[in-house]
Structure formats: structure tokens, C-alpha cells
Amino acid sequence: MAEAQAAPKIEICHLPPGNPENIQTISVSPSALEAHLDHGDGIGDCENNFAALTVYKEVVNDNDGNKTSSDFTMTVTKSNGDILTFPGSSSGTTILIPDGKYSVSEIPDSDYAIFSSLTCTGDASPLDVIQCTITNDDIDFDNFASLTVIKNVVNNDGGNKTASDFTMLVDAIEPSQTSFVGSNGTVVSISPGN
């Protein structure tokens, strides 16, 4: 009787828990694949396909706010169009992202200003180790004004872009957000003045 052949192993990019600087290509059996994918690994080798992105969520409550990092939902939009959401964490959440453009955002809370590091939007290359920090600071409404930014896109000449294909920039005194994905209405708090 012939011996049964083992199923061929599958090459994945493995993200070791707590050690995003050490992503590595490994081979696993088909029976172990689902468990690895559930823990954030990706199919394919790391060297040509993936970067490690760690998202940190900080919350400052110096004006009677009471929210914590986990009260905010983080959203990562990957270059392949996949969208991943997870609760914010001050200790950071690390995920694999495919090479190409990515962005990190959150659902705004009208009681908190949002400040994002420049690395929360960018173009990832394989084996990059990226850290993005989004900080929310509770707003002192007695000393802030409100600005609503609306991105309209007209595709009457064959274009197919949407508002979210554009990055909006705000240059003001202490804006609650300086950079964010276009939408049909994003409220930005700013200090009175120029």
C-alpha cells in the first residue's frame, strides 16, 4: 500500500505576536493556515508582499472627557481595497498590510479633536515597519470654533473618483485634524483666529 503524500505547505508572511519588527516568511500546512490568517498573517512571502503597521491610539482627557483608547474604532484601508476595523489600543495593534497605499482613520467623535501622525497615510513597501499614532484630545468648547470640510467630486467627463480618493489638509490654529480622507462632511475644530 502506498504511503499518503502530505499536502504541500503554503508560504505565508508571519507576524510574530508582540514583535512586528521580525516579520518572516514561513511555510505551514494547509490545516494550520486558517489559524495563522486569524492571527493576522498573510498568504505570500514577506519580502515581496507585506509591511507591518502598528496603530497606536492615545486619548487626552484634560477638559472633563472620559473616553479611553478602546472607545474609538480604528479603520485601516489597505492598498487592495480591504478595510479592517478594530478597537483602539494605547499599547498598539499591529497588522500586516500589502505593499502600496494605505490609510488609517477613525470614526470622529464630536467631543474630541483628532491628531494623526504623518505615517497614518502613506505608501508601504515590503518589509517596512510603520508606526501610526492617532491622538484624541477632548475639546474645550468655550475656546474652539467649528469648520465643516465637504469634498465634492464631479465626474462629468468620464472620471470615476470619489471623495474618499482625496486627502484633505487643514491649515489653521490648533485644528482637531490636519489631514483626513475626503467625505461629504468632516467637522474640524479650530482655535479662533487666522
PDB file of C-alpha atoms in Angstrom:
ATOM      1  CA  MET A   1       0.000   0.000   0.000  1.00  0.00           C
ATOM      2  CA  ALA A   2       1.401   3.384  -0.999  1.00  0.00           C
ATOM      3  CA  GLU A   3       2.051   5.999   1.632  1.00  0.00           C
ATOM      4  CA  ALA A   4      -0.238   9.019   1.558  1.00  0.00           C
ATOM      5  CA  GLN A   5       1.576  12.122   0.448  1.00  0.00           C
ATOM      6  CA  ALA A   6       1.496  15.123   2.721  1.00  0.00           C
ATOM      7  CA  ALA A   7      -0.291  18.147   1.336  1.00  0.00           C
ATOM      8  CA  PRO A   8       2.134  20.788   0.060  1.00  0.00           C
ATOM      9  CA  LYS A   9       2.955  23.536   2.520  1.00  0.00           C
ATOM     10  CA  ILE A  10       1.743  27.092   1.954  1.00  0.00           C
ATOM     11  CA  GLU A  11       4.098  30.067   2.148  1.00  0.00           C
ATOM     12  CA  ILE A  12       2.869  32.850   4.439  1.00  0.00           C
ATOM     13  CA  CYS A  13       4.166  36.073   5.928  1.00  0.00           C
ATOM     14  CA  HIS A  14       4.167  35.511   9.691  1.00  0.00           C
ATOM     15  CA  LEU A  15       3.733  38.376  12.152  1.00  0.00           C
ATOM     16  CA  PRO A  16       5.173  37.183  15.484  1.00  0.00           C
ATOM     17  CA  PRO A  17       2.943  38.371  18.361  1.00  0.00           C
ATOM     18  CA  GLY A  18       4.467  41.416  20.056  1.00  0.00           C
ATOM     19  CA  ASN A  19       7.407  41.568  17.644  1.00  0.00           C
ATOM     20  CA  PRO A  20       6.363  43.408  14.450  1.00  0.00           C
ATOM     21  CA  GLU A  21       9.982  44.188  13.561  1.00  0.00           C
ATOM     22  CA  ASN A  22      10.554  40.480  12.943  1.00  0.00           C
ATOM     23  CA  ILE A  23       8.026  39.576  10.239  1.00  0.00           C
ATOM     24  CA  GLN A  24       9.227  36.485   8.413  1.00  0.00           C
ATOM     25  CA  THR A  25       8.265  34.133   5.633  1.00  0.00           C
ATOM     26  CA  ILE A  26       7.388  30.642   6.841  1.00  0.00           C
ATOM     27  CA  SER A  27       5.656  27.576   5.392  1.00  0.00           C
ATOM     28  CA  VAL A  28       2.661  25.993   7.089  1.00  0.00           C
ATOM     29  CA  SER A  29       0.442  23.016   6.442  1.00  0.00           C
ATOM     30  CA  PRO A  30      -2.999  23.664   4.949  1.00  0.00           C
ATOM     31  CA  SER A  31      -4.571  22.590   8.253  1.00  0.00           C
ATOM     32  CA  ALA A  32      -2.695  25.384  10.102  1.00  0.00           C
ATOM     33  CA  LEU A  33      -3.389  28.110   7.535  1.00  0.00           C
ATOM     34  CA  GLU A  34      -6.722  29.333   8.931  1.00  0.00           C
ATOM     35  CA  ALA A  35      -5.311  29.777  12.447  1.00  0.00           C
ATOM     36  CA  HIS A  36      -2.411  31.832  11.073  1.00  0.00           C
ATOM     37  CA  LEU A  37      -4.708  34.024   8.986  1.00  0.00           C
ATOM     38  CA  ASP A  38      -6.975  34.566  12.009  1.00  0.00           C
ATOM     39  CA  HIS A  39      -3.935  35.903  13.899  1.00  0.00           C
ATOM     40  CA  GLY A  40      -3.033  38.413  11.185  1.00  0.00           C
ATOM     41  CA  ASP A  41      -0.610  36.516   8.961  1.00  0.00           C
ATOM     42  CA  GLY A  42      -0.883  36.866   5.181  1.00  0.00           C
ATOM     43  CA  ILE A  43      -0.596  34.466   2.261  1.00  0.00           C
ATOM     44  CA  GLY A  44       2.625  35.041   0.309  1.00  0.00           C
ATOM     45  CA  ASP A  45       6.188  35.876   1.219  1.00  0.00           C
ATOM     46  CA  CYS A  46       7.010  38.947   3.318  1.00  0.00           C
ATOM     47  CA  GLU A  47       9.897  40.091   1.134  1.00  0.00           C
ATOM     48  CA  ASN A  48       7.670  40.904  -1.836  1.00  0.00           C
ATOM     49  CA  ASN A  49       4.247  41.499  -0.352  1.00  0.00           C
ATOM     50  CA  PHE A  50       3.841  42.878   3.174  1.00  0.00           C
ATOM     51  CA  ALA A  51       4.707  45.635   5.640  1.00  0.00           C
ATOM     52  CA  ALA A  52       3.969  45.705   9.380  1.00  0.00           C
ATOM     53  CA  LEU A  53       1.742  48.579  10.529  1.00  0.00           C
ATOM     54  CA  THR A  54       1.312  49.326  14.238  1.00  0.00           C
ATOM     55  CA  VAL A  55      -1.572  51.650  15.123  1.00  0.00           C
ATOM     56  CA  TYR A  56      -1.404  53.429  18.482  1.00  0.00           C
ATOM     57  CA  LYS A  57      -4.443  55.198  19.936  1.00  0.00           C
ATOM     58  CA  GLU A  58      -3.821  57.887  22.550  1.00  0.00           C
ATOM     59  CA  VAL A  59      -6.553  59.819  24.397  1.00  0.00           C
ATOM     60  CA  VAL A  60      -6.047  63.069  26.323  1.00  0.00           C
ATOM     61  CA  ASN A  61      -8.819  63.982  28.788  1.00  0.00           C
ATOM     62  CA  ASP A  62      -7.824  67.432  30.067  1.00  0.00           C
ATOM     63  CA  ASN A  63     -11.270  69.051  29.608  1.00  0.00           C
ATOM     64  CA  ASP A  64     -13.527  66.646  31.533  1.00  0.00           C
ATOM     65  CA  GLY A  65     -13.621  63.938  28.837  1.00  0.00           C
ATOM     66  CA  ASN A  66     -13.804  60.318  29.956  1.00  0.00           C
ATOM     67  CA  LYS A  67     -13.190  58.169  26.874  1.00  0.00           C
ATOM     68  CA  THR A  68     -10.395  55.601  26.663  1.00  0.00           C
ATOM     69  CA  SER A  69      -8.469  54.236  23.683  1.00  0.00           C
ATOM     70  CA  SER A  70     -10.821  51.292  23.226  1.00  0.00           C
ATOM     71  CA  ASP A  71     -13.827  53.628  22.891  1.00  0.00           C
ATOM     72  CA  PHE A  72     -12.555  54.575  19.425  1.00  0.00           C
ATOM     73  CA  THR A  73     -12.775  52.302  16.375  1.00  0.00           C
ATOM     74  CA  MET A  74      -9.700  52.356  14.160  1.00  0.00           C
ATOM     75  CA  THR A  75     -10.065  51.750  10.414  1.00  0.00           C
ATOM     76  CA  VAL A  76      -7.226  50.676   8.121  1.00  0.00           C
ATOM     77  CA  THR A  77      -7.816  50.865   4.375  1.00  0.00           C
ATOM     78  CA  LYS A  78      -5.334  48.651   2.550  1.00  0.00           C
ATOM     79  CA  SER A  79      -3.987  49.047  -0.994  1.00  0.00           C
ATOM     80  CA  ASN A  80      -6.044  46.069  -2.175  1.00  0.00           C
ATOM     81  CA  GLY A  81      -9.261  47.774  -1.012  1.00  0.00           C
ATOM     82  CA  ASP A  82      -9.695  45.631   2.084  1.00  0.00           C
ATOM     83  CA  ILE A  83     -10.874  47.532   5.153  1.00  0.00           C
ATOM     84  CA  LEU A  84     -10.025  46.356   8.648  1.00  0.00           C
ATOM     85  CA  THR A  85     -11.565  47.769  11.841  1.00  0.00           C
ATOM     86  CA  PHE A  86     -10.526  47.173  15.429  1.00  0.00           C
ATOM     87  CA  PRO A  87     -10.754  48.907  18.836  1.00  0.00           C
ATOM     88  CA  GLY A  88      -8.059  51.467  19.588  1.00  0.00           C
ATOM     89  CA  SER A  89      -5.220  50.492  21.914  1.00  0.00           C
ATOM     90  CA  SER A  90      -2.616  52.674  23.615  1.00  0.00           C
ATOM     91  CA  SER A  91      -0.169  49.750  23.510  1.00  0.00           C
ATOM     92  CA  GLY A  92      -0.696  49.434  19.753  1.00  0.00           C
ATOM     93  CA  THR A  93      -2.293  46.960  17.365  1.00  0.00           C
ATOM     94  CA  THR A  94      -0.011  45.505  14.693  1.00  0.00           C
ATOM     95  CA  ILE A  95      -1.303  44.176  11.388  1.00  0.00           C
ATOM     96  CA  LEU A  96       0.200  43.155   8.066  1.00  0.00           C
ATOM     97  CA  ILE A  97      -0.667  45.344   5.108  1.00  0.00           C
ATOM     98  CA  PRO A  98       0.082  44.656   1.450  1.00  0.00           C
ATOM     99  CA  ASP A  99       2.551  46.928  -0.257  1.00  0.00           C
ATOM    100  CA  GLY A 100       1.037  50.062  -1.765  1.00  0.00           C
ATOM    101  CA  LYS A 101      -1.102  52.897  -0.472  1.00  0.00           C
ATOM    102  CA  TYR A 102      -2.758  52.638   2.933  1.00  0.00           C
ATOM    103  CA  SER A 103      -4.579  54.927   5.341  1.00  0.00           C
ATOM    104  CA  VAL A 104      -5.573  54.799   8.992  1.00  0.00           C
ATOM    105  CA  SER A 105      -8.604  56.695  10.245  1.00  0.00           C
ATOM    106  CA  GLU A 106     -11.332  56.513  12.831  1.00  0.00           C
ATOM    107  CA  ILE A 107     -14.947  57.475  13.238  1.00  0.00           C
ATOM    108  CA  PRO A 108     -14.729  61.035  14.583  1.00  0.00           C
ATOM    109  CA  ASP A 109     -16.172  61.840  17.989  1.00  0.00           C
ATOM    110  CA  SER A 110     -17.555  65.391  18.087  1.00  0.00           C
ATOM    111  CA  ASP A 111     -16.248  65.854  21.644  1.00  0.00           C
ATOM    112  CA  TYR A 112     -12.622  65.113  20.687  1.00  0.00           C
ATOM    113  CA  ALA A 113     -10.064  66.703  18.383  1.00  0.00           C
ATOM    114  CA  ILE A 114      -8.083  64.250  16.232  1.00  0.00           C
ATOM    115  CA  PHE A 115      -4.342  64.499  15.613  1.00  0.00           C
ATOM    116  CA  SER A 116      -2.696  61.942  13.316  1.00  0.00           C
ATOM    117  CA  SER A 117       0.990  61.313  12.737  1.00  0.00           C
ATOM    118  CA  LEU A 118       2.132  61.719   9.131  1.00  0.00           C
ATOM    119  CA  THR A 119       2.701  57.965   8.905  1.00  0.00           C
ATOM    120  CA  CYS A 120      -1.044  57.249   9.214  1.00  0.00           C
ATOM    121  CA  THR A 121      -1.354  57.680   5.449  1.00  0.00           C
ATOM    122  CA  GLY A 122       1.288  56.592   3.007  1.00  0.00           C
ATOM    123  CA  ASP A 123       2.755  54.130   0.580  1.00  0.00           C
ATOM    124  CA  ALA A 124       4.097  50.936   2.173  1.00  0.00           C
ATOM    125  CA  SER A 125       6.952  48.897   0.745  1.00  0.00           C
ATOM    126  CA  PRO A 126       7.575  45.236   1.571  1.00  0.00           C
ATOM    127  CA  LEU A 127       9.247  44.720   4.971  1.00  0.00           C
ATOM    128  CA  ASP A 128       8.526  48.308   6.109  1.00  0.00           C
ATOM    129  CA  VAL A 129       7.818  48.668   9.829  1.00  0.00           C
ATOM    130  CA  ILE A 130       5.370  51.585  10.155  1.00  0.00           C
ATOM    131  CA  GLN A 131       4.050  53.219  13.319  1.00  0.00           C
ATOM    132  CA  CYS A 132       0.923  55.387  13.190  1.00  0.00           C
ATOM    133  CA  THR A 133      -0.360  57.305  16.214  1.00  0.00           C
ATOM    134  CA  ILE A 134      -3.807  58.879  16.337  1.00  0.00           C
ATOM    135  CA  THR A 135      -4.420  61.072  19.377  1.00  0.00           C
ATOM    136  CA  ASN A 136      -7.801  62.319  20.539  1.00  0.00           C
ATOM    137  CA  ASP A 137      -7.938  65.341  22.855  1.00  0.00           C
ATOM    138  CA  ASP A 138     -11.222  66.324  24.480  1.00  0.00           C
ATOM    139  CA  ILE A 139     -12.334  69.743  23.254  1.00  0.00           C
ATOM    140  CA  ASP A 140     -12.751  72.853  25.380  1.00  0.00           C
ATOM    141  CA  PHE A 141     -15.836  74.105  23.520  1.00  0.00           C
ATOM    142  CA  ASP A 142     -15.593  77.555  25.097  1.00  0.00           C
ATOM    143  CA  ASN A 143     -12.414  78.207  23.120  1.00  0.00           C
ATOM    144  CA  PHE A 144     -12.957  76.490  19.751  1.00  0.00           C
ATOM    145  CA  ALA A 145     -14.800  77.140  16.501  1.00  0.00           C
ATOM    146  CA  SER A 146     -16.145  74.509  14.126  1.00  0.00           C
ATOM    147  CA  LEU A 147     -15.246  74.104  10.426  1.00  0.00           C
ATOM    148  CA  THR A 148     -17.065  71.610   8.188  1.00  0.00           C
ATOM    149  CA  VAL A 149     -14.987  70.363   5.244  1.00  0.00           C
ATOM    150  CA  ILE A 150     -17.049  68.949   2.363  1.00  0.00           C
ATOM    151  CA  LYS A 151     -15.336  67.221  -0.574  1.00  0.00           C
ATOM    152  CA  ASN A 152     -17.415  67.225  -3.756  1.00  0.00           C
ATOM    153  CA  VAL A 153     -16.304  65.295  -6.833  1.00  0.00           C
ATOM    154  CA  VAL A 154     -17.834  65.860 -10.266  1.00  0.00           C
ATOM    155  CA  ASN A 155     -17.211  63.028 -12.732  1.00  0.00           C
ATOM    156  CA  ASN A 156     -18.954  64.511 -15.778  1.00  0.00           C
ATOM    157  CA  ASP A 157     -16.009  63.867 -18.142  1.00  0.00           C
ATOM    158  CA  GLY A 158     -15.574  60.141 -17.568  1.00  0.00           C
ATOM    159  CA  GLY A 159     -13.789  60.266 -14.209  1.00  0.00           C
ATOM    160  CA  ASN A 160     -14.519  57.683 -11.544  1.00  0.00           C
ATOM    161  CA  LYS A 161     -13.037  59.147  -8.360  1.00  0.00           C
ATOM    162  CA  THR A 162     -14.990  59.506  -5.125  1.00  0.00           C
ATOM    163  CA  ALA A 163     -14.487  61.882  -2.208  1.00  0.00           C
ATOM    164  CA  SER A 164     -12.512  59.240  -0.306  1.00  0.00           C
ATOM    165  CA  ASP A 165      -9.891  59.132  -3.084  1.00  0.00           C
ATOM    166  CA  PHE A 166      -8.669  62.558  -1.934  1.00  0.00           C
ATOM    167  CA  THR A 167      -6.776  63.617   1.194  1.00  0.00           C
ATOM    168  CA  MET A 168      -7.965  66.861   2.758  1.00  0.00           C
ATOM    169  CA  LEU A 169      -5.491  69.178   4.521  1.00  0.00           C
ATOM    170  CA  VAL A 170      -6.421  71.850   7.077  1.00  0.00           C
ATOM    171  CA  ASP A 171      -4.021  74.676   7.949  1.00  0.00           C
ATOM    172  CA  ALA A 172      -5.372  76.529  10.977  1.00  0.00           C
ATOM    173  CA  ILE A 173      -4.569  77.300  14.592  1.00  0.00           C
ATOM    174  CA  GLU A 174      -4.786  74.052  16.580  1.00  0.00           C
ATOM    175  CA  PRO A 175      -7.026  72.113  14.159  1.00  0.00           C
ATOM    176  CA  SER A 176      -8.556  68.941  15.534  1.00  0.00           C
ATOM    177  CA  GLN A 177      -7.471  67.202  12.316  1.00  0.00           C
ATOM    178  CA  THR A 178      -4.782  68.309   9.898  1.00  0.00           C
ATOM    179  CA  SER A 179      -5.184  65.527   7.346  1.00  0.00           C
ATOM    180  CA  PHE A 180      -8.097  63.210   6.618  1.00  0.00           C
ATOM    181  CA  VAL A 181      -9.865  61.340   3.846  1.00  0.00           C
ATOM    182  CA  GLY A 182     -12.394  63.384   1.885  1.00  0.00           C
ATOM    183  CA  SER A 183     -16.072  62.868   2.692  1.00  0.00           C
ATOM    184  CA  ASN A 184     -19.447  64.572   2.442  1.00  0.00           C
ATOM    185  CA  GLY A 185     -18.784  66.401   5.714  1.00  0.00           C
ATOM    186  CA  THR A 186     -15.947  66.216   8.236  1.00  0.00           C
ATOM    187  CA  VAL A 187     -16.145  68.560  11.221  1.00  0.00           C
ATOM    188  CA  VAL A 188     -12.834  70.084  12.307  1.00  0.00           C
ATOM    189  CA  SER A 189     -12.479  72.110  15.499  1.00  0.00           C
ATOM    190  CA  ILE A 190     -10.117  75.081  15.282  1.00  0.00           C
ATOM    191  CA  SER A 191      -8.950  77.784  17.656  1.00  0.00           C
ATOM    192  CA  PRO A 192     -10.363  81.228  16.918  1.00  0.00           C
ATOM    193  CA  GLY A 193      -8.005  83.422  14.905  1.00  0.00           C
ATOM    194  CA  ASN A 194      -6.353  83.221  11.496  1.00  0.00           C
TER     195      ASN A 194
END
